Tab-separated table of C-alpha atoms and ligand atoms in Angstrom:
chain	number	residue	atom	x	y	z
I	1	MET	CA	-31.331	-27.604	4.383
I	2	PRO	CA	-28.673	-25.825	2.288
I	3	GLN	CA	-27.877	-21.617	4.181
I	4	ARG	CA	-29.774	-19.180	1.655
I	5	ARG	CA	-26.368	-16.950	0.779
I	6	THR	CA	-26.950	-14.445	-1.686
I	7	THR	CA	-24.681	-13.924	-5.279
I	8	PHE	CA	-23.973	-11.904	-7.210
I	9	SER	CA	-26.142	-12.068	-10.669
I	10	GLN	CA	-28.975	-12.570	-7.430
I	11	PHE	CA	-27.091	-8.139	-5.217
I	12	VAL	CA	-26.881	-6.829	-8.431
I	13	ALA	CA	-30.660	-7.785	-9.218
I	14	GLU	CA	-32.330	-6.510	-5.783
I	15	ASP	CA	-30.438	-3.348	-5.609
I	16	ARG	CA	-31.801	-2.487	-8.599
I	17	ARG	CA	-35.070	-4.167	-7.914
I	18	ARG	CA	-34.354	-1.354	-4.520
I	19	SER	CA	-33.519	1.551	-5.738
I	20	GLY	CA	-37.084	1.486	-8.612
I	21	ALA	CA	-34.019	1.212	-11.717
I	22	ALA	CA	-35.338	-1.563	-12.822
I	23	ASP	CA	-32.588	-2.633	-15.247
I	24	ALA	CA	-32.575	-5.991	-17.018
I	25	ASP	CA	-29.967	-4.305	-18.995
I	26	LEU	CA	-27.581	-3.441	-16.971
I	27	VAL	CA	-28.487	-6.270	-14.641
I	28	GLY	CA	-27.308	-8.786	-17.674
I	29	LEU	CA	-24.690	-7.235	-18.891
I	30	LEU	CA	-22.378	-6.701	-15.164
I	31	ASN	CA	-23.904	-11.100	-15.362
I	32	ASP	CA	-22.041	-11.393	-18.363
I	33	VAL	CA	-18.613	-9.318	-16.469
I	34	GLN	CA	-18.968	-11.195	-13.184
I	35	ARG	CA	-18.992	-14.521	-15.985
I	36	ALA	CA	-16.050	-13.411	-17.711
I	37	CYS	CA	-14.521	-12.752	-15.065
I	38	LYS	CA	-14.505	-16.493	-13.911
I	39	PHE	CA	-13.401	-16.940	-17.572
I	40	VAL	CA	-10.811	-14.538	-16.939
I	41	ALA	CA	-9.479	-15.660	-13.757
I	42	ALA	CA	-9.576	-20.383	-14.397
I	43	ALA	CA	-7.209	-19.495	-18.221
I	44	VAL	CA	-5.051	-17.266	-14.684
I	45	SER	CA	-5.046	-19.563	-12.228
I	46	ARG	CA	-3.203	-22.495	-14.986
I	47	GLY	CA	-0.469	-20.546	-15.888
I	48	GLY	CA	2.789	-22.207	-16.766
I	49	LEU	CA	-0.201	-24.973	-17.046
I	50	GLY	CA	-1.770	-23.047	-19.749
I	51	ALA	CA	1.281	-21.527	-21.379
I	52	ARG	CA	1.436	-21.433	-24.571
I	53	PRO	CA	5.602	-21.017	-24.845
I	54	ALA	CA	5.702	-20.125	-28.176
I	55	ALA	CA	3.021	-17.455	-28.453
I	56	ALA	CA	5.392	-14.139	-28.989
I	57	ALA	CA	5.744	-11.116	-27.388
I	58	ALA	CA	3.707	-7.896	-28.764
I	59	THR	CA	3.268	-4.652	-27.965
I	60	ASN	CA	0.201	-2.786	-27.293
I	61	VAL	CA	-1.024	0.715	-28.411
I	62	GLN	CA	0.596	1.980	-25.091
I	63	GLY	CA	3.772	0.292	-26.081
I	64	GLU	CA	4.716	-1.684	-22.866
I	65	GLN	CA	4.436	-5.493	-23.410
I	66	GLN	CA	1.782	-7.527	-24.283
I	67	LYS	CA	1.830	-10.812	-22.859
I	68	PRO	CA	-0.271	-13.528	-24.134
I	69	ILE	CA	-2.491	-13.741	-21.119
I	70	ASP	CA	-3.624	-10.068	-21.352
I	71	VAL	CA	-4.076	-10.639	-25.144
I	72	VAL	CA	-6.546	-13.948	-23.737
I	73	ALA	CA	-8.009	-11.736	-21.477
I	74	ASN	CA	-9.130	-9.078	-23.405
I	75	ASP	CA	-10.714	-12.035	-25.344
I	76	ILE	CA	-12.613	-13.495	-22.159
I	77	VAL	CA	-14.349	-9.984	-21.889
I	78	ILE	CA	-15.012	-9.503	-25.062
I	79	LYS	CA	-17.106	-13.082	-26.626
I	80	THR	CA	-18.788	-12.979	-23.267
I	81	CYS	CA	-20.442	-9.458	-23.178
I	82	GLU	CA	-20.921	-8.482	-26.913
I	83	TRP	CA	-23.116	-10.704	-27.413
I	84	GLY	CA	-26.009	-9.885	-24.936
I	85	GLY	CA	-27.673	-7.250	-26.964
I	86	GLN	CA	-26.400	-4.652	-23.336
I	87	LEU	CA	-23.746	-3.086	-24.606
I	88	CYS	CA	-22.696	-1.193	-28.221
I	89	GLY	CA	-18.972	-0.217	-28.264
I	90	MET	CA	-16.188	-1.330	-25.620
I	91	VAL	CA	-12.608	0.246	-25.082
I	92	SER	CA	-10.327	-1.692	-23.579
I	93	GLU	CA	-6.280	-1.643	-22.089
I	94	GLU	CA	-5.608	-4.287	-24.752
I	95	MET	CA	-6.931	-2.279	-28.119
I	96	ALA	CA	-6.401	0.707	-30.520
I	97	GLU	CA	-9.695	2.027	-30.936
I	98	VAL	CA	-13.166	1.296	-29.865
I	99	TYR	CA	-14.618	-2.294	-30.933
I	100	ARG	CA	-18.024	-2.068	-32.210
I	101	ILE	CA	-20.384	-4.881	-31.689
I	102	PRO	CA	-20.952	-7.783	-34.861
I	103	GLY	CA	-23.374	-6.958	-36.871
I	104	GLU	CA	-25.444	-10.575	-35.827
I	105	TYR	CA	-25.917	-9.097	-32.442
I	106	PRO	CA	-27.515	-6.786	-31.463
I	107	ARG	CA	-26.763	-3.511	-29.999
I	108	GLY	CA	-27.563	-1.933	-26.277
I	109	ARG	CA	-27.709	1.090	-24.985
I	110	TYR	CA	-24.468	0.056	-22.726
I	111	LEU	CA	-20.843	1.151	-22.867
I	112	LEU	CA	-18.002	-0.599	-21.588
I	113	ALA	CA	-14.701	0.110	-20.837
I	114	PHE	CA	-12.302	-2.364	-19.069
I	115	ASP	CA	-7.728	-3.067	-17.745
I	116	PRO	CA	-8.822	-6.885	-19.064
I	117	LEU	CA	-6.000	-7.863	-16.830
I	118	ASP	CA	-4.527	-4.924	-14.497
I	119	GLY	CA	-0.863	-5.700	-13.095
I	120	SER	CA	0.114	-8.446	-15.788
I	121	SER	CA	3.376	-7.492	-15.409
I	122	ASN	CA	3.779	-10.088	-11.898
I	123	ILE	CA	1.679	-12.647	-13.648
I	124	ASP	CA	5.197	-13.979	-14.189
I	125	VAL	CA	5.790	-14.093	-11.082
I	126	ASN	CA	3.072	-15.849	-9.338
I	127	MET	CA	1.691	-12.256	-7.936
I	128	THR	CA	-1.862	-10.603	-7.755
I	129	VAL	CA	-3.969	-8.788	-10.939
I	130	GLY	CA	-6.864	-8.052	-12.112
I	131	THR	CA	-9.849	-7.503	-13.914
I	132	ILE	CA	-11.070	-3.780	-14.190
I	133	PHE	CA	-14.158	-2.026	-15.782
I	134	SER	CA	-16.601	0.476	-16.060
I	135	VAL	CA	-20.461	1.134	-17.565
I	136	LEU	CA	-21.313	4.394	-18.903
I	137	SER	CA	-24.774	4.651	-20.991
I	138	ALA	CA	-24.502	5.539	-24.697
I	139	PRO	CA	-26.102	8.365	-25.461
I	140	PRO	CA	-30.013	7.393	-27.024
I	141	GLY	CA	-30.449	6.141	-30.729
I	142	VAL	CA	-26.461	5.934	-30.734
I	143	SER	CA	-26.016	2.387	-31.862
I	144	GLU	CA	-22.077	2.792	-33.709
I	145	PRO	CA	-19.962	4.352	-31.372
I	146	GLY	CA	-17.306	6.080	-31.872
I	147	PRO	CA	-14.212	7.300	-28.842
I	148	GLU	CA	-15.410	11.037	-28.512
I	149	HIS	CA	-19.077	9.092	-27.130
I	150	PHE	CA	-16.918	6.977	-23.869
I	151	LEU	CA	-15.142	11.142	-23.747
I	152	ARG	CA	-17.769	11.385	-20.790
I	153	PRO	CA	-16.729	12.715	-17.544
I	154	GLY	CA	-15.576	9.520	-14.704
I	155	ARG	CA	-19.054	11.112	-12.008
I	156	GLU	CA	-21.594	9.250	-15.147
I	157	GLN	CA	-20.674	5.798	-14.795
I	158	VAL	CA	-23.466	3.752	-13.930
I	159	ALA	CA	-21.276	0.515	-12.306
I	160	ALA	CA	-17.157	0.695	-11.244
I	161	GLY	CA	-16.233	-2.666	-10.272
I	162	PHE	CA	-12.394	-5.046	-10.327
I	163	ALA	CA	-12.380	-8.443	-9.895
I	164	VAL	CA	-9.235	-9.418	-7.908
I	165	TYR	CA	-7.213	-12.825	-8.535
I	166	GLY	CA	-5.202	-13.982	-5.486
I	167	PRO	CA	-5.165	-16.155	-2.852
I	168	THR	CA	-9.533	-15.524	-3.737
I	169	THR	CA	-10.427	-14.620	-6.832
I	170	MET	CA	-13.031	-11.602	-5.137
I	171	LEU	CA	-15.082	-9.838	-7.361
I	172	ILE	CA	-15.935	-5.939	-6.280
I	173	ILE	CA	-19.148	-3.699	-7.147
I	174	THR	CA	-20.415	-0.870	-7.128
I	175	LEU	CA	-23.837	0.098	-8.660
I	176	GLY	CA	-23.151	4.398	-7.157
I	177	ALA	CA	-24.638	3.014	-3.459
I	178	GLY	CA	-21.805	2.100	-2.453
I	179	VAL	CA	-19.569	-0.676	-1.876
I	180	HIS	CA	-19.531	-4.300	-2.316
I	181	GLY	CA	-17.605	-7.294	-2.458
I	182	PHE	CA	-18.012	-10.556	-3.337
I	183	THR	CA	-15.785	-13.635	-2.719
I	184	LEU	CA	-15.338	-16.603	-5.041
I	185	ASP	CA	-16.256	-19.855	-4.485
I	186	ARG	CA	-15.495	-22.416	-7.227
I	187	GLU	CA	-17.109	-25.443	-6.297
I	188	PRO	CA	-20.330	-23.906	-7.077
I	189	GLY	CA	-18.756	-21.640	-9.374
I	190	ALA	CA	-21.134	-18.754	-7.682
I	191	PHE	CA	-19.401	-14.991	-6.757
I	192	VAL	CA	-20.846	-14.858	-3.298
I	193	LEU	CA	-21.635	-12.101	-1.099
I	194	THR	CA	-19.067	-11.374	2.232
I	195	HIS	CA	-18.149	-7.938	2.177
I	196	PRO	CA	-21.102	-6.230	2.326
I	197	ASP	CA	-20.844	-2.018	2.014
I	198	MET	CA	-16.857	-1.648	2.270
I	199	HIS	CA	-16.181	1.099	4.187
I	200	ILE	CA	-12.018	2.383	3.758
I	201	PRO	CA	-10.853	4.278	7.131
I	202	GLU	CA	-10.403	8.062	7.263
I	203	THR	CA	-6.829	8.519	8.499
I	204	ALA	CA	-4.415	5.492	7.659
I	205	GLN	CA	-0.664	3.708	8.454
I	206	GLU	CA	-0.345	2.928	4.777
I	207	PHE	CA	1.020	4.547	1.926
I	208	ALA	CA	2.607	3.492	-2.178
I	209	ILE	CA	4.140	4.455	-4.414
I	210	ASN	CA	6.769	3.262	-7.141
I	211	ALA	CA	9.930	5.108	-4.924
I	212	SER	CA	12.136	4.002	-7.307
I	213	ASN	CA	10.359	7.865	-9.915
I	214	GLU	CA	10.759	9.746	-6.744
I	215	ARG	CA	13.525	11.947	-8.451
I	216	PHE	CA	11.014	12.550	-11.020
I	217	TRP	CA	8.368	13.467	-8.406
I	218	GLU	CA	6.360	16.693	-7.746
I	219	ALA	CA	6.906	18.548	-4.626
I	220	PRO	CA	4.399	18.621	-2.788
I	221	VAL	CA	4.809	14.337	-3.087
I	222	ARG	CA	7.984	14.466	-1.873
I	223	ARG	CA	6.776	16.270	0.358
I	224	TYR	CA	3.898	13.792	1.981
I	225	VAL	CA	6.350	11.011	1.084
I	226	GLU	CA	9.520	12.446	3.258
I	227	GLU	CA	6.543	13.508	6.055
I	228	CYS	CA	5.907	10.411	6.597
I	229	ILE	CA	9.388	7.954	6.415
I	230	GLN	CA	10.155	10.650	9.713
I	231	GLY	CA	7.362	8.729	11.246
I	232	LYS	CA	7.401	8.954	14.397
I	233	ALA	CA	9.789	12.067	15.694
I	234	GLY	CA	8.808	13.824	12.179
I	235	PRO	CA	5.947	16.346	11.689
I	236	ARG	CA	2.943	13.650	11.105
I	237	GLY	CA	4.292	12.098	14.841
I	238	GLN	CA	2.880	9.173	13.872
I	239	ASP	CA	5.432	5.832	11.704
I	240	PHE	CA	4.059	4.195	8.444
I	241	ASN	CA	4.414	1.812	6.771
I	242	MET	CA	4.922	1.887	2.936
I	243	ARG	CA	3.847	-0.837	0.700
I	244	TRP	CA	4.598	-1.891	-3.999
I	245	ILE	CA	2.567	-4.220	-5.162
I	246	ALA	CA	3.008	-3.260	-8.886
I	247	SER	CA	-0.715	-3.904	-9.362
I	248	MET	CA	-2.824	-1.740	-9.127
I	249	VAL	CA	-6.018	-3.916	-8.424
I	250	ALA	CA	-3.959	-5.804	-5.273
I	251	GLU	CA	-3.129	-1.972	-4.192
I	252	VAL	CA	-6.787	-0.550	-4.148
I	253	HIS	CA	-8.336	-3.611	-2.832
I	254	ARG	CA	-6.103	-3.743	-0.350
I	255	ILE	CA	-6.707	0.296	0.879
I	256	LEU	CA	-11.094	-0.436	1.444
I	257	ILE	CA	-9.567	-3.487	3.695
I	258	ARG	CA	-7.339	-1.906	5.534
I	259	GLY	CA	-7.771	1.754	4.581
I	260	GLY	CA	-4.564	3.605	3.411
I	261	LEU	CA	-2.695	5.717	0.397
I	262	PHE	CA	-2.481	4.901	-3.210
I	263	MET	CA	-0.600	7.233	-5.232
I	264	TYR	CA	0.864	6.965	-8.972
I	265	PRO	CA	1.548	11.510	-9.539
I	266	ARG	CA	1.851	12.770	-12.442
I	267	ASP	CA	5.740	13.051	-12.955
I	268	THR	CA	8.721	14.111	-15.205
I	269	LYS	CA	10.177	10.994	-15.818
I	270	GLU	CA	7.922	11.153	-19.713
I	271	PRO	CA	7.085	14.894	-19.674
I	272	ALA	CA	4.249	13.862	-22.568
I	273	LYS	CA	2.343	11.139	-19.912
I	274	PRO	CA	0.715	13.229	-17.363
I	275	GLY	CA	0.781	9.700	-15.484
I	276	ARG	CA	1.463	6.155	-15.361
I	277	LEU	CA	-2.105	5.080	-15.517
I	278	ARG	CA	-5.839	5.450	-17.272
I	279	LEU	CA	-8.360	7.244	-16.990
I	280	LEU	CA	-10.662	5.465	-18.586
I	281	TYR	CA	-10.435	1.774	-17.115
I	282	GLU	CA	-8.436	2.510	-13.987
I	283	ALA	CA	-8.788	6.046	-12.844
I	284	ASN	CA	-12.530	6.653	-13.127
I	285	PRO	CA	-14.034	2.851	-12.463
I	286	MET	CA	-10.920	2.868	-9.191
I	287	ALA	CA	-12.360	6.497	-7.459
I	288	MET	CA	-15.916	5.463	-8.164
I	289	ILE	CA	-15.369	2.542	-6.137
I	290	VAL	CA	-12.450	4.368	-3.275
I	291	GLU	CA	-15.510	7.806	-3.244
I	292	GLN	CA	-18.492	5.094	-2.758
I	293	ALA	CA	-16.597	2.891	0.282
I	294	GLY	CA	-15.785	6.581	2.119
I	295	GLY	CA	-13.032	7.962	0.584
I	296	ALA	CA	-11.481	10.116	-1.862
I	297	ALA	CA	-9.676	10.336	-5.332
I	298	SER	CA	-7.647	13.251	-6.677
I	299	THR	CA	-4.957	14.205	-9.301
I	300	GLY	CA	-3.465	16.395	-6.981
I	301	ARG	CA	-5.127	19.365	-8.868
I	302	GLU	CA	-8.475	17.759	-9.491
I	303	ARG	CA	-10.967	15.481	-8.614
I	304	ILE	CA	-10.469	12.530	-11.384
I	305	LEU	CA	-14.431	11.813	-11.992
I	306	ASP	CA	-14.720	15.877	-13.234
I	307	ILE	CA	-11.888	15.052	-15.864
I	308	VAL	CA	-12.961	15.843	-18.901
I	309	PRO	CA	-11.696	13.240	-21.002
I	310	ASP	CA	-9.529	14.420	-24.532
I	311	ALA	CA	-8.920	10.624	-25.553
I	312	ILE	CA	-9.525	7.244	-24.960
I	313	HIS	CA	-5.930	5.886	-24.280
I	314	GLN	CA	-5.878	8.982	-22.041
I	315	ARG	CA	-3.533	8.220	-18.880
I	316	VAL	CA	-4.085	11.225	-15.633
I	317	PRO	CA	-1.691	11.214	-11.824
I	318	VAL	CA	-3.603	8.960	-9.133
I	319	ILE	CA	-4.432	9.055	-6.135
I	320	LEU	CA	-6.796	7.779	-3.701
I	321	GLY	CA	-7.449	6.045	-0.945
I	322	SER	CA	-8.342	7.462	3.501
I	323	LYS	CA	-9.684	10.693	2.996
I	324	ASP	CA	-7.813	13.104	5.398
I	325	GLU	CA	-4.874	11.727	3.294
I	326	VAL	CA	-6.513	12.350	-0.415
I	327	GLN	CA	-7.093	15.637	1.976
I	328	ARG	CA	-3.287	16.674	2.779
I	329	LEU	CA	-1.752	15.551	-1.239
I	330	VAL	CA	-4.652	17.900	-2.604
I	331	ARG	CA	-4.021	20.521	-0.338
I	332	TYR	CA	-0.220	19.916	-0.220
I	333	HIS	CA	-0.395	20.271	-4.039
I	334	GLN	CA	-2.266	24.484	-3.510
I	335	ALA	CA	0.138	25.490	-1.253
I	336	PHE	CA	3.226	24.473	-3.458
I	337	ASP	CA	0.976	25.477	-6.199
I	338	ARG	CA	0.596	29.593	-4.517
I	339	GLY	CA	4.125	29.731	-3.546
I	340	GLU	CA	3.781	28.215	-0.248
I	341	ASP	CA	6.584	25.726	-0.075
I	342	LEU	CA	9.780	27.532	-0.010
I	343	VAL	CA	11.510	24.133	1.164
I	344	PHE	CA	10.246	22.778	-1.644
I	345	HIS	CA	10.679	24.715	-4.218
I	346	THR	CA	14.312	25.326	-3.965
I	347	PRO	CA	16.896	23.959	-5.946
I	348	LEU	CA	18.816	22.327	-2.934
I	349	PHE	CA	16.311	20.898	-2.799
I	350	ASN	CA	16.446	18.967	-4.864
I	351	THR	CA	19.860	17.539	-4.910
I	352	ARG	CA	18.587	15.738	-1.241
I	353	SER	CA	16.979	11.904	-0.745
I	354	LEU	CA	14.106	11.609	0.752
I	355	PHE	CA	15.236	8.482	2.148
I	356	ARG	CA	17.949	9.808	3.686
I	357	GLY	CA	16.331	11.744	5.334
I	358	ASP	CA	17.728	15.710	5.738
I	359	ALA	CA	15.077	17.353	4.485
I	360	VAL	CA	13.622	20.060	6.991
I	361	PHE	CA	9.339	20.828	6.668
I	362	ALA	CA	7.861	22.817	9.013
I	363	PRO	CA	4.646	21.000	10.610
I	364	ARG	CA	1.434	22.202	9.245
P	401	F6P	O1	-2.143	-0.896	-15.863
P	401	F6P	C1	-0.389	-0.178	-15.143
P	401	F6P	C2	-0.266	-1.262	-13.649
P	401	F6P	O2	0.757	-2.544	-13.313
P	401	F6P	C3	-0.629	-0.901	-12.708
P	401	F6P	O3	-1.990	-1.794	-11.995
P	401	F6P	C4	-0.100	-0.792	-11.330
P	401	F6P	O4	0.192	0.536	-10.607
P	401	F6P	C5	1.416	-0.059	-12.037
P	401	F6P	O5	0.866	-0.517	-13.745
P	401	F6P	C6	2.872	-0.510	-11.874
P	401	F6P	O6	3.811	0.151	-12.667
P	401	F6P	P1	4.972	0.155	-12.545
P	401	F6P	O7	5.812	-0.759	-13.275
P	401	F6P	O8	5.731	1.945	-12.705
P	401	F6P	O9	4.979	0.392	-10.443
P	402	MN	MN1	-4.161	-1.576	-15.836
C-alpha cells in the first residue's frame, strides 16, 4: 500500500472545503497554475539543450532584456491557464497590455497577474529562478477586463504563490490562511506537501540587498545596513551575514525557511522609478506570502498590501522578511522623515562608505 501523500491539487480542494468556501473555479485555476509551473520547470531544466541559439534578444515593456526562455515561460502560463473558464484576464511582466481570454474560451471571474520567470538574468549561469503569481477576483459583471480592474490593493488577493526552480522544484502557496510548500516529485509529476505551515522566524541573522547601489540608497537603509555590518561591536550587538542571489524567488524562499530580511528599497539611481520590483506580480504576492508566514512587508513607509496601484506595471520599494527587522527599518524611515536621524542627514555622511565602517550611530 503506498504511503498517502497530500498533493497540491488535493490540498487546495480540501482547503477550500474546510474553509466553507468551496470554489471549483479557484481550485481549477490553481491546478492549471501548478501545471504551468511544471512545464516551466521542465523548460528551464533543459537549459542549453532546449535553447534556440538563433533567437534574437528582445526588450520587454519595462525596457529590460527579454531572454527567449522568458517568452517561452510566458507562453506556457498563458496557454495552460486561458482555456479553463476560470479567468477573464491576465497581466504579465512580459506583456505591455492586459491579456484578454480569447473568444473561443469561456470567461471566468478571476484575474491572474504573474511574473513568468523571475530572476531570469540568472538563467545563463544555471542559478535558481521561479514563477510568481497573484489571483484577484474580477468585479462582478466584468468579462473584458481593462487595467483598472487589476488596480486593487494586495490585501484583496484571493491567493498568491511562487514556484522556485532550484536543485528541487518547489511550489509555495497561500490562500489567506497560512503558507504551505510542495516539492515536485518528478517521477509521478506531482507537487507533494512537504512544508506545511511555513513560519518565518521573527529575528534574523541575514540580510539581502544589492550593495552596489549603496550610493543611491536613502539614509534609513544606509543606517540599517551599516549597523548590520558593524556586527557584534555595533549597536545591534550581533554579527550578520549578507546574501544577494539577484533572484527574488530564491531570496524569499530562503527567508521562508530560515528568516532574514530582503530589500530592494527606493533609491535615487533612476529617480523616475520608485523601486525596482513590480507591485502587481512581484511585491504583492510575495508580501501576502510573507505576512501569512508571520513576517512583514513594507515600502519603509507603507504596508505593501495597502498600496492602491495606479498602473499595472507599477514599481515599488520592497522591504520584507522577519517581522522585527522590517519593523526596525520602518522605525528608521519614520525617524528620518521626522528629521531625527541627524548623522544620516549630514552631507559628511554621504562622503563615507558603509564598507569602510567609519560612520557613527547612537544605538536606539
Ligand atoms: O525581477 C526582478 C529581479 O530579477 C529580482 O528577481 C531580483 O531580486 C532583482 O531583479 C535583481 O536586481 P539586480 O539585478 O539589481 O541585482
Ligand atoms: Mn521578476
